[in-house]
């Protein structure tokens, strides 16, 4: 089951790469909502805490990587925000 968990973690974490690359190239992240980013970040943080409490390194590492992708996306969203776009 450990291999299955690692594979699932790699796939779900890796799915962020195309979005990050596209957002970087287009400098457009206006369609990604702050509520979505914050809710997902909270869930990812809970997965990291859960994985740490269970001593499950694959859960911790893959969710930490997802968290890093979310932070990167949030920074890009704040940085590339259009002047008329509100932060909410």
XYZ file of C-alpha atoms in Angstrom:
88
model
C 0.000 0.000 0.000
C 2.929 2.328 0.565
C 3.793 2.319 -3.153
C 0.178 3.135 -3.982
C 0.232 6.052 -1.528
C 3.478 7.404 -2.952
C 2.138 7.141 -6.505
C -1.106 8.900 -5.526
C 0.878 11.645 -3.799
C 3.159 12.162 -6.778
C 0.226 12.387 -9.185
C -1.863 14.751 -7.065
C 1.134 16.936 -6.278
C 2.396 16.889 -9.861
C -0.964 18.029 -11.201
C -0.116 21.526 -9.919
C 2.871 21.901 -12.226
C 0.918 22.692 -15.435
C -1.149 25.341 -13.608
C 1.954 26.949 -12.118
C 3.722 27.007 -15.480
C 0.670 28.437 -17.237
C 0.153 31.082 -14.550
C 3.837 32.001 -14.714
C 3.838 32.329 -18.502
C 0.548 34.219 -18.825
C 0.885 36.138 -15.551
C -2.816 35.476 -15.177
C -4.255 33.979 -12.001
C -7.380 36.108 -11.701
C -9.698 33.133 -12.173
C -8.284 31.347 -9.137
C -10.192 32.477 -6.062
C -8.590 33.337 -2.734
C -11.241 31.266 -0.941
C -10.229 28.219 -2.976
C -6.533 28.739 -2.266
C -7.103 29.260 1.471
C -9.475 26.299 1.844
C -7.138 23.990 -0.042
C -4.126 25.255 1.916
C -5.955 24.534 5.191
C -6.733 21.004 4.006
C -3.150 20.431 2.885
C -1.849 21.683 6.236
C -4.141 19.226 8.030
C -2.829 16.409 5.824
C 0.741 17.355 6.774
C -0.191 17.327 10.472
C -1.997 14.009 10.076
C 0.888 12.453 8.161
C 3.354 13.630 10.793
C 1.190 12.231 13.600
C 1.086 8.868 11.822
C 4.766 8.909 10.908
C 3.796 8.689 7.235
C 6.569 10.456 5.348
C 4.974 10.168 1.871
C 1.855 11.999 3.107
C 3.981 14.676 4.739
C 6.290 15.198 1.758
C 3.678 15.195 -0.989
C 1.382 17.538 0.913
C 4.286 19.811 1.820
C 5.124 19.991 -1.896
C 1.477 20.759 -2.680
C 1.591 23.457 0.004
C 4.660 24.962 -1.645
C 2.826 25.009 -4.989
C -0.153 26.720 -3.343
C 2.092 29.320 -1.735
C 3.728 29.974 -5.105
C 0.322 30.349 -6.736
C -0.860 32.703 -3.970
C 2.268 34.845 -4.368
C 1.691 35.006 -8.119
C -1.965 35.889 -7.549
C -1.004 38.747 -5.238
C 1.784 39.916 -7.519
C -0.039 39.705 -10.848
C -3.326 41.090 -9.548
C -5.031 43.520 -11.865
C -5.550 46.971 -10.298
C -9.343 46.622 -10.438
C -9.315 43.127 -8.899
C -10.213 43.029 -5.221
C -8.322 40.682 -2.874
C -11.479 38.868 -1.700
